[in-house]
Coordinates of C-alpha atoms and ligand atoms in Angstrom, one line a residue:
M11 CA 110.1 96.2 82.1
Q12 CA 106.8 94.4 82.1
N13 CA 106.1 90.8 81.3
D14 CA 103.1 89.4 79.5
S15 CA 100.9 89.4 82.6
G16 CA 101.6 93.1 83.0
K17 CA 103.8 92.5 86.1
T18 CA 107.1 94.3 86.3
T19 CA 110.3 92.3 85.7
S20 CA 113.6 92.8 87.6
I21 CA 116.9 92.8 86.0
W22 CA 117.8 89.3 87.3
M23 CA 114.7 87.8 85.7
T24 CA 116.1 88.8 82.4
T25 CA 119.7 87.8 83.0
A26 CA 119.6 84.5 84.8
Q27 CA 118.2 81.1 83.9
V28 CA 117.0 79.2 86.9
P29 CA 116.7 75.5 86.2
D30 CA 113.2 73.9 86.3
Q31 CA 112.5 71.4 89.0
P32 CA 109.8 68.7 89.2
V33 CA 106.5 68.9 91.2
L34 CA 106.4 66.7 94.3
T35 CA 104.2 63.7 93.4
E36 CA 105.0 61.2 96.2
N37 CA 105.3 61.0 100.0
I38 CA 108.9 61.2 101.1
H39 CA 111.1 61.5 104.2
A40 CA 114.1 63.7 104.8
D41 CA 116.3 64.8 107.7
V42 CA 115.1 68.4 107.1
C43 CA 112.3 69.7 105.0
I44 CA 112.7 73.4 103.9
V45 CA 109.7 75.3 102.6
G46 CA 110.7 78.2 100.4
A47 CA 113.4 78.3 97.8
G48 CA 114.6 81.9 98.2
I49 CA 118.0 82.9 99.5
A50 CA 117.1 81.9 103.0
G51 CA 115.7 78.4 102.2
M52 CA 118.4 77.6 99.6
S53 CA 121.3 78.8 101.8
T54 CA 119.9 76.6 104.6
A55 CA 119.4 73.6 102.3
Y56 CA 122.9 74.0 100.9
M57 CA 124.6 74.2 104.3
L58 CA 122.7 71.3 105.8
S59 CA 123.3 69.1 102.8
R60 CA 127.0 69.9 103.0
E61 CA 126.9 68.6 106.6
G62 CA 125.5 65.3 105.2
K63 CA 121.9 65.9 106.1
S64 CA 119.2 64.8 103.6
V65 CA 117.1 67.8 102.6
V66 CA 114.0 68.4 100.7
V67 CA 113.1 71.9 99.4
L68 CA 109.6 72.7 98.4
D69 CA 108.4 75.9 96.7
D70 CA 105.1 76.8 95.1
G71 CA 106.8 78.9 92.4
A72 CA 110.3 78.7 90.9
I73 CA 113.6 78.7 92.7
G74 CA 114.2 82.3 93.7
G75 CA 110.9 83.3 92.3
G76 CA 109.8 85.2 95.4
Q77 CA 111.4 88.4 96.7
T78 CA 114.9 87.1 95.9
A79 CA 114.1 87.7 92.2
R80 CA 113.2 91.3 93.1
T81 CA 116.1 92.3 95.3
T82 CA 118.7 94.8 94.3
A83 CA 121.3 92.4 95.8
H84 CA 123.5 94.7 97.8
L85 CA 125.7 92.4 100.0
S86 CA 126.2 94.6 103.0
N87 CA 126.8 95.0 106.7
V88 CA 125.1 98.4 106.4
L89 CA 121.5 97.7 107.6
S90 CA 118.3 99.7 107.4
H91 CA 118.7 100.9 111.0
R92 CA 121.8 102.8 112.0
Y93 CA 124.1 100.9 114.3
Y94 CA 123.7 103.5 117.0
E95 CA 120.0 102.7 117.0
L96 CA 120.7 98.9 117.0
E97 CA 123.0 99.5 120.0
Q98 CA 120.2 101.3 121.9
I99 CA 117.6 98.6 121.0
H100 CA 119.7 95.4 121.3
G101 CA 122.5 96.5 123.6
Q102 CA 126.2 96.8 122.7
D103 CA 127.2 93.2 122.8
N104 CA 124.3 92.1 120.6
A105 CA 124.9 95.0 118.2
K106 CA 128.5 93.8 117.9
L107 CA 127.2 90.3 117.0
I108 CA 124.8 91.8 114.5
A109 CA 127.6 93.6 112.7
Q110 CA 129.8 90.6 112.8
S111 CA 127.1 88.3 111.5
H112 CA 126.5 90.4 108.4
T113 CA 130.2 90.6 107.7
T114 CA 130.4 86.9 108.0
A115 CA 127.5 86.4 105.7
I116 CA 129.2 88.4 102.9
N117 CA 132.3 86.4 103.4
T118 CA 130.3 83.2 103.4
I119 CA 128.5 84.0 100.1
E120 CA 132.0 84.8 98.5
A121 CA 133.4 81.5 99.9
I122 CA 130.5 79.5 98.6
A123 CA 130.6 81.1 95.2
T124 CA 134.3 80.3 95.0
R125 CA 134.1 76.8 96.3
E126 CA 131.1 75.9 94.1
K127 CA 132.5 77.9 91.1
I128 CA 129.2 79.8 90.8
D129 CA 129.5 82.5 88.1
C130 CA 127.2 85.0 89.7
D131 CA 128.9 88.4 88.9
L132 CA 130.1 88.6 92.5
E133 CA 132.2 91.8 93.1
R134 CA 133.6 93.3 96.2
L135 CA 133.3 97.1 96.4
H136 CA 132.9 100.0 98.8
G137 CA 129.6 101.2 100.2
Y138 CA 128.8 104.9 100.8
L139 CA 126.3 106.1 103.4
F140 CA 125.5 109.7 102.7
P141 CA 123.2 112.3 104.3
P142 CA 120.4 113.7 102.1
D143 CA 121.7 117.2 102.5
L144 CA 124.6 119.2 103.9
Q145 CA 122.7 120.0 107.1
S146 CA 122.2 116.3 108.2
T147 CA 125.7 115.2 108.9
D148 CA 125.2 114.7 112.7
E149 CA 123.7 111.2 112.0
I150 CA 126.8 110.4 110.0
K151 CA 129.2 111.3 112.8
R152 CA 127.1 109.5 115.4
E153 CA 127.1 106.4 113.2
L154 CA 130.9 106.5 112.7
A155 CA 131.4 106.4 116.4
A156 CA 128.9 103.5 116.8
V157 CA 130.4 101.4 114.0
H158 CA 133.9 101.8 115.4
R159 CA 132.7 100.8 118.9
L160 CA 131.1 97.7 117.4
G161 CA 134.2 96.5 115.6
L162 CA 133.8 97.9 112.1
T163 CA 137.0 99.9 112.6
D164 CA 137.8 100.2 108.9
V165 CA 134.8 102.4 108.2
E166 CA 136.0 105.9 107.3
L167 CA 134.6 109.4 107.3
I168 CA 135.2 111.1 103.9
N169 CA 134.2 114.6 102.6
K170 CA 131.7 113.7 99.9
A171 CA 130.1 110.7 98.4
P172 CA 132.0 110.1 95.1
S173 CA 130.3 110.1 91.7
L174 CA 127.3 112.0 92.9
D175 CA 126.7 115.3 91.1
I176 CA 125.6 117.0 94.3
D177 CA 127.6 117.8 97.3
T178 CA 126.5 115.4 100.0
G179 CA 128.9 116.7 102.7
L180 CA 130.5 114.2 105.1
C181 CA 129.7 110.6 104.4
L182 CA 130.9 107.1 105.5
R183 CA 132.8 104.7 103.4
F184 CA 132.3 101.0 104.3
P185 CA 134.9 98.8 102.6
H186 CA 134.5 95.1 101.7
Q187 CA 130.8 95.2 100.7
G188 CA 129.6 93.2 97.7
Q189 CA 127.1 92.7 95.0
F190 CA 126.0 89.7 92.8
D191 CA 123.3 88.3 90.6
P192 CA 121.0 86.5 93.1
L193 CA 119.4 84.2 90.7
K194 CA 122.7 83.0 89.2
Y195 CA 123.8 82.4 92.8
L196 CA 120.7 80.4 93.6
S197 CA 121.1 78.3 90.4
G198 CA 124.6 77.4 91.6
L199 CA 123.3 76.5 95.1
A200 CA 120.6 74.3 93.5
A201 CA 123.2 72.4 91.6
A202 CA 125.3 72.0 94.7
I203 CA 122.4 70.9 96.9
Q204 CA 121.4 68.2 94.3
R205 CA 125.0 67.0 94.0
Q206 CA 125.0 66.7 97.8
G207 CA 121.9 64.5 97.6
G208 CA 119.2 67.1 98.3
K209 CA 115.9 67.2 96.4
I210 CA 114.2 70.3 95.2
Y211 CA 110.5 70.5 94.1
T212 CA 108.9 73.6 92.7
N213 CA 105.3 74.5 91.8
T214 CA 104.5 72.6 95.0
H215 CA 102.2 74.6 97.3
V216 CA 102.5 73.8 101.0
E217 CA 99.3 74.0 102.9
K218 CA 100.0 72.6 106.4
I219 CA 103.1 72.4 108.5
S220 CA 103.5 70.9 112.0
G221 CA 106.7 70.3 114.0
G222 CA 107.3 67.6 116.6
A223 CA 109.5 64.5 116.9
T224 CA 108.4 63.9 113.3
A225 CA 107.5 67.1 111.4
H226 CA 104.8 66.9 108.8
V227 CA 104.6 69.1 105.7
E228 CA 101.5 68.7 103.5
T229 CA 101.1 70.0 100.0
S230 CA 98.0 71.0 98.2
N231 CA 98.2 67.9 95.9
G232 CA 97.9 65.7 99.0
R233 CA 101.6 64.7 99.3
V234 CA 103.3 64.6 102.7
V235 CA 107.0 65.2 103.6
T236 CA 108.0 63.8 107.0
A237 CA 111.2 65.1 108.5
N238 CA 113.2 65.3 111.7
A239 CA 113.0 69.1 111.4
V240 CA 111.2 71.7 109.2
V241 CA 112.4 75.2 108.2
V242 CA 109.8 77.6 107.0
A243 CA 111.6 80.1 104.8
T244 CA 108.6 81.6 103.0
N245 CA 109.7 85.2 103.7
S246 CA 106.6 85.7 105.8
P247 CA 106.0 82.5 107.8
I248 CA 102.9 80.4 106.8
S249 CA 103.4 78.3 109.9
N250 CA 102.7 81.1 112.4
L251 CA 99.2 82.6 112.4
A252 CA 99.8 85.6 114.6
T253 CA 102.9 86.1 116.9
M254 CA 105.4 87.0 114.2
H255 CA 103.0 89.1 112.2
F256 CA 102.5 91.5 115.1
K257 CA 106.3 92.0 115.3
Q258 CA 106.9 92.9 111.7
A259 CA 105.3 95.1 109.0
P260 CA 105.1 94.6 105.2
Y261 CA 106.3 97.4 103.0
I262 CA 106.4 97.7 99.2
T263 CA 109.6 99.2 97.8
Y264 CA 110.2 100.4 94.2
V265 CA 113.2 100.2 91.9
I266 CA 114.2 101.8 88.6
G267 CA 117.1 100.8 86.3
A268 CA 118.6 103.6 84.1
K269 CA 121.1 103.0 81.4
V270 CA 124.4 104.8 81.9
P271 CA 127.6 104.7 79.7
R272 CA 129.8 101.9 81.0
G273 CA 132.2 103.1 83.6
S274 CA 130.7 106.6 83.9
I275 CA 129.9 105.9 87.6
P276 CA 132.4 103.9 89.6
K277 CA 130.9 100.7 90.9
A278 CA 129.9 101.0 94.5
L279 CA 126.9 100.6 96.8
Y280 CA 125.3 103.9 97.9
W281 CA 122.6 104.6 100.4
D282 CA 121.2 107.9 101.8
T283 CA 119.9 108.2 105.4
L284 CA 116.4 109.2 104.6
D285 CA 113.4 107.2 105.8
P286 CA 112.5 105.5 103.5
Y287 CA 116.0 105.6 102.1
H288 CA 117.4 105.4 98.6
Y289 CA 119.6 102.4 97.7
I290 CA 121.8 102.5 94.6
R291 CA 124.2 100.2 92.7
L292 CA 125.4 99.4 89.2
Q293 CA 125.2 96.3 87.0
S294 CA 127.1 95.9 83.7
I295 CA 124.9 94.7 80.9
D296 CA 127.1 95.0 77.8
E297 CA 130.4 96.5 76.5
Q298 CA 128.8 99.9 76.3
S299 CA 126.4 100.1 79.2
D300 CA 125.8 99.7 82.9
V301 CA 122.4 99.8 84.5
L302 CA 122.2 102.2 87.4
I303 CA 119.8 100.6 89.8
V304 CA 118.0 102.9 92.3
G305 CA 115.4 101.9 94.8
G306 CA 113.3 103.5 97.5
E307 CA 109.9 105.2 97.8
D308 CA 108.6 102.5 100.2
H309 CA 105.1 102.5 101.6
K310 CA 103.1 100.1 103.7
T311 CA 101.7 97.3 101.6
G312 CA 98.1 97.8 100.4
Q313 CA 98.0 101.4 101.6
A314 CA 98.9 103.2 98.4
D315 CA 98.4 102.6 94.7
D316 CA 100.4 105.3 93.0
A317 CA 103.4 103.4 91.6
D318 CA 103.8 105.7 88.6
A319 CA 104.2 108.7 90.8
R320 CA 106.8 106.8 92.9
Y321 CA 108.7 105.7 89.8
A322 CA 108.7 109.3 88.5
R323 CA 110.1 110.6 91.8
L324 CA 112.8 108.0 91.8
E325 CA 113.7 109.0 88.2
A326 CA 113.8 112.7 89.1
W327 CA 115.9 112.0 92.2
T328 CA 118.3 109.9 90.1
K329 CA 118.7 112.3 87.3
E330 CA 119.5 115.2 89.6
R331 CA 122.3 113.2 91.2
F332 CA 123.5 111.2 88.2
P333 CA 122.9 113.3 85.1
M334 CA 124.5 110.6 82.9
A335 CA 121.4 108.5 83.6
Q336 CA 119.6 107.8 80.2
D337 CA 116.6 105.7 79.4
I338 CA 114.8 103.9 82.2
V339 CA 115.1 100.3 81.1
Y340 CA 113.7 98.6 84.3
R341 CA 111.0 99.3 86.8
W342 CA 109.9 96.8 89.4
S343 CA 108.7 96.6 93.0
G344 CA 108.7 94.0 95.7
Q345 CA 107.8 93.5 99.4
V346 CA 110.0 93.7 102.4
M347 CA 109.1 92.5 105.9
N348 CA 110.3 95.1 108.4
A349 CA 111.0 93.8 111.9
D350 CA 110.1 96.2 114.7
D351 CA 113.6 96.1 116.1
G352 CA 115.5 96.2 112.8
I353 CA 116.9 92.6 112.4
A354 CA 115.5 89.3 111.2
Y355 CA 113.8 86.7 113.3
I356 CA 115.6 83.4 112.8
G357 CA 115.2 80.3 115.1
K358 CA 112.5 78.2 116.7
N359 CA 108.9 78.9 115.7
P360 CA 107.3 80.2 118.8
L361 CA 103.9 78.8 117.8
D362 CA 104.9 75.2 117.0
E363 CA 106.2 72.1 118.7
E364 CA 109.9 71.2 118.7
N365 CA 112.0 70.9 115.5
S366 CA 110.2 73.7 113.7
Y367 CA 112.1 76.8 112.6
I368 CA 111.4 80.0 110.9
V369 CA 113.2 82.9 109.2
T370 CA 111.4 86.2 108.5
G371 CA 111.6 90.0 109.1
D372 CA 114.8 90.6 107.3
T373 CA 113.9 94.4 107.0
G374 CA 115.1 94.7 103.4
I375 CA 118.5 93.1 104.1
G376 CA 117.6 89.7 102.9
M377 CA 120.8 88.5 101.2
T378 CA 122.9 88.5 104.3
H379 CA 120.0 87.7 106.7
G380 CA 119.2 84.7 104.5
T381 CA 122.8 83.5 104.6
I382 CA 122.9 84.1 108.4
A383 CA 119.7 81.9 108.6
G384 CA 121.6 79.2 106.7
L385 CA 124.5 79.3 109.1
L386 CA 122.5 79.7 112.3
L387 CA 119.7 77.1 111.6
T388 CA 122.3 74.6 110.5
D389 CA 124.0 74.9 113.8
M390 CA 120.7 74.8 115.7
I391 CA 119.5 71.7 113.9
L392 CA 122.9 70.0 114.4
G393 CA 122.8 70.9 118.1
R394 CA 125.8 73.2 117.9
K395 CA 126.1 76.3 120.0
N396 CA 126.0 79.6 118.0
D397 CA 126.4 83.1 119.6
W398 CA 123.8 84.5 117.2
E399 CA 121.0 82.3 118.5
K400 CA 119.8 84.8 121.2
V401 CA 120.3 87.8 119.0
Y402 CA 118.0 86.5 116.3
D403 CA 115.6 84.6 118.5
P404 CA 112.0 85.1 117.2
L405 CA 110.7 85.3 120.7
R406 CA 113.0 88.1 121.8
V407 CA 111.4 91.3 123.3
R408 CA 113.4 94.5 122.9
V409 CA 111.9 97.3 125.0
G410 CA 113.6 99.9 122.7
A411 CA 111.3 98.7 119.8
T412 CA 108.0 99.2 121.7
G413 CA 107.2 102.5 119.9
E414 CA 107.6 100.8 116.5
F415 CA 105.5 97.8 117.6
L416 CA 102.7 100.0 118.8
F417 CA 102.8 102.3 115.7
E418 CA 102.5 99.3 113.3
N419 CA 99.8 97.5 115.3
V420 CA 97.6 100.6 115.6
N421 CA 98.0 100.9 111.9
V422 CA 96.9 97.3 111.4
A423 CA 93.9 97.8 113.7
L424 CA 92.8 100.8 111.6
Q425 CA 92.7 98.7 108.5
Y426 CA 89.7 96.8 109.8
L427 CA 87.7 100.0 109.3
D428 CA 87.7 99.0 105.6
W429 CA 84.9 96.6 106.5
V430 CA 82.5 99.5 106.9
T431 CA 83.6 101.9 104.1
P432 CA 81.9 102.0 100.7
G433 CA 83.5 100.1 97.7
E434 CA 85.9 101.9 95.3
V435 CA 83.3 101.6 92.5
D436 CA 79.6 101.2 92.9
A437 CA 79.2 98.9 89.9
V438 CA 81.5 96.3 88.3
E439 CA 80.7 97.8 84.9
K440 CA 82.9 100.7 85.8
I441 CA 86.0 98.4 86.0
T442 CA 88.0 98.7 82.8
P443 CA 90.0 95.8 81.3
S444 CA 93.2 94.8 83.1
T445 CA 92.2 96.6 86.3
G446 CA 90.7 95.7 89.6
A447 CA 88.6 97.4 92.2
I448 CA 86.8 96.7 95.5
V449 CA 83.0 96.6 95.3
R450 CA 80.7 96.5 98.3
R451 CA 78.1 93.7 98.2
G452 CA 75.8 93.7 101.2
L453 CA 77.8 93.3 104.4
T454 CA 80.9 92.2 102.6
K455 CA 83.3 93.3 99.9
V456 CA 84.3 91.7 96.6
A457 CA 87.7 92.0 94.8
A458 CA 86.7 92.3 91.2
Y459 CA 89.2 92.1 88.4
R460 CA 88.4 92.5 84.7
D461 CA 91.0 90.7 82.5
E462 CA 92.4 92.0 79.2
N463 CA 89.6 90.2 77.3
G464 CA 86.9 91.9 79.4
T465 CA 86.0 88.8 81.5
L466 CA 85.2 89.7 85.1
H467 CA 86.7 87.6 87.9
E468 CA 85.2 88.1 91.4
H469 CA 86.7 86.9 94.7
S470 CA 86.0 87.7 98.3
A471 CA 88.0 90.7 99.3
V472 CA 88.5 89.2 102.7
C473 CA 92.1 88.2 103.3
T474 CA 92.3 84.5 104.2
H475 CA 94.9 85.2 107.0
L476 CA 93.1 87.4 109.6
K477 CA 90.3 88.9 107.5
C478 CA 91.5 92.4 106.5
I479 CA 90.2 93.7 103.2
V480 CA 92.7 93.5 100.4
A481 CA 93.5 96.4 98.1
W482 CA 94.3 96.4 94.3
N483 CA 97.9 97.0 93.3
S484 CA 97.7 98.3 89.7
A485 CA 101.5 98.1 89.0
E486 CA 101.9 94.4 89.8
K487 CA 98.2 93.4 89.2
T488 CA 97.9 91.9 92.6
W489 CA 95.5 92.1 95.6
D490 CA 97.6 93.2 98.6
C491 CA 96.6 92.9 102.2
P492 CA 97.3 96.1 104.2
C493 CA 97.6 94.2 107.5
H494 CA 100.4 91.7 107.3
G495 CA 101.3 91.6 103.7
S496 CA 99.6 88.6 102.2
R497 CA 99.4 89.1 98.4
F498 CA 97.2 87.4 95.8
D499 CA 97.4 87.4 92.0
A500 CA 94.6 89.0 90.0
Q501 CA 92.8 85.7 90.0
G502 CA 92.9 85.3 93.8
K503 CA 95.8 82.8 94.0
V504 CA 98.0 83.4 97.0
I505 CA 101.6 84.5 96.1
N506 CA 102.8 85.8 99.5
G507 CA 102.2 84.6 103.0
P508 CA 101.2 84.7 105.7
A509 CA 98.0 83.6 104.0
I510 CA 98.1 79.9 102.8
D511 CA 94.8 79.9 100.9
G512 CA 93.8 82.0 97.9
L513 CA 90.9 84.5 98.0
A514 CA 87.5 82.7 98.1
P515 CA 85.7 82.7 94.8
V516 CA 82.3 84.6 94.6
E517 CA 79.4 82.7 93.0
Q518 CA 78.1 84.6 89.9
Ligands
FAD20 C1 112.9 95.8 95.6 C2 113.7 95.1 96.7 C3 115.1 95.4 96.8 C4 115.8 94.7 97.8 N1 117.2 95.0 97.9 C5 117.9 94.2 98.7 C6 119.3 94.4 98.8 O1 119.9 95.2 98.0 N2 120.0 93.6 99.6 C7 119.4 92.8 100.5 O2 120.1 92.1 101.2 N3 118.1 92.5 100.4 C8 117.3 93.3 99.6 N4 116.0 93.1 99.5 C9 115.4 92.1 100.4 C10 115.6 90.7 99.9 O3 115.3 90.7 98.5 C11 114.6 89.7 100.5 O4 114.5 90.0 101.9 C12 115.0 88.3 100.3 O5 115.1 88.0 99.0 C13 114.1 87.4 101.0 O6 114.5 86.0 100.8 P1 113.6 84.9 101.4 O7 114.3 83.6 101.0 O8 113.4 85.1 102.8 O9 112.2 85.0 100.7 P2 111.8 84.7 99.1 O10 112.8 85.0 98.2 O11 110.5 85.5 99.0 O12 111.5 83.2 99.1 C14 110.3 82.6 99.8 C15 109.8 81.5 98.9 O13 108.8 80.8 99.6 C16 107.9 80.4 98.7 N5 106.6 80.2 99.3 C17 105.8 81.1 100.0 N6 104.7 80.5 100.4 C18 104.8 79.2 100.1 C19 103.9 78.0 100.2 N7 102.7 78.1 100.9 N8 104.3 76.8 99.7 C20 105.5 76.7 99.1 N9 106.3 77.8 98.9 C21 106.0 79.0 99.4 C22 107.8 81.5 97.6 O14 107.4 81.0 96.4 C23 109.3 82.0 97.6 O15 110.0 81.5 96.5 C24 115.2 93.7 98.6 C25 113.9 93.4 98.4 C26 113.1 94.1 97.5 C27 111.7 93.7 97.3
FES21 S1 97.8 89.3 105.9 FE1 97.0 89.2 107.9 S2 94.9 89.7 107.5 FE2 95.8 89.7 105.5

């Protein structure tokens, strides 16, 4: 559940072995440089290298070590927004393409796993979308009509979500969904990319990116990759200071894994229609047991620090609906970037010159969005027409998403009030081992962390992106920025963009 550093560990981190890669120690050139080795970057690298392009992938951690290691890995064309909402926001033709693109992505993952013989526990199964109570079935009926209009004609209305110990009332069954082990899948992609001539470097932090006729990518150890195109797949783009970060919002989401007797719950994907919603699936771990994986309880990043209460609510919710759930054997959390209009931004970086691409804002549906990014960006870089280009264009403006845009940006503006509030403790002596707190010091604030040995580590609490004040996340032992989701480890090292630099040290 927790590793040595106190951070939570997802089920995949304990089941998959991702191969180590070297650090980049020389200047090199490639057709395409991809920054970020999560599902989006690795899918893009795989598809481009299969087309004969030379690719270089850079990541400052391990392959899949970002949010891809923390996913629950539902492979689904059921998104966080309902299709009737997406139809209103994006129009019917675009909504049809959205549904089609996610179906294609599931098929693509299956085709790649088969072609490359990747043993990643891929299974096809049904998905069930159910209302939280018997009174809320209108949304289900409305959604059924929308999905049929948009081409998902095999979705059916059924009387009750199976396997749940409560009566859900009417629910929708989506056939041909899937699930897999994301890290085993990325390990297989890594082998295929390398076989196709691609190069992958890990523990290589990228500090500067510029597009143009020749794109430049500079690393913190002073190496440069030049390329004909650059794809920034860092989940939250580090090559775009502002535009994209006003169009999406970071949320932390929580997961528990409960042991259940093997086969006691039929394998399927389940989601309720709450906001935030619960997402559920099963993973077999041995002959006797499955793990029932349940997620939800999302909150805006850096704006709550009550993980234990959220895990407890998830456990109570789970045990009420699945009484066979036994010990909780996993607890973890991660961050999702929610786009204002419900789908990812994939395409040209609006704030850079030509040949510079981004993928971000997948709104918690990163497995299929990351695969869509691979398909779409490969076509764009190869100069091929793709109907999805306009749908996922990072520069798109959807009037129907204005309310969400205003809500999130007012929320961000309010975070700057943290500059004038007192610190959480008035003296660092009050900070106990393995915890952190914000301390006011004159006109500024300090992020103070006392490690397990009692040594105090002080950094500026000012986020290096656009200067909001970070907040302590006691579950993951990170400093989280409440504005656009940059995250830093307890020692101030950046672990999530959009920030590129770590928190500045404070002189003792
Ligand atoms: C708890 C949870 C449950 C989820 N469940 C689902 C689900 O069931 N289905 C689904 O489809 N999606 C789900 N998601 C969403 C999905 O996991 C993510 O959206 C997806 O993994 C994002 O992939 P990515 O490649 O964009 O980013 P990441 O996997 O985060 O990869 C980005 C990479 O960029 C690297 N990087 C960042 N900055 C730099 C830098 N400066 N230099 C070099 N490298 C850098 C990072 O190290 C990282 O490896 C879930 C997410 C969470 C947190
Ligand atoms: S992430 Fe933008 S100010 Fe911190």
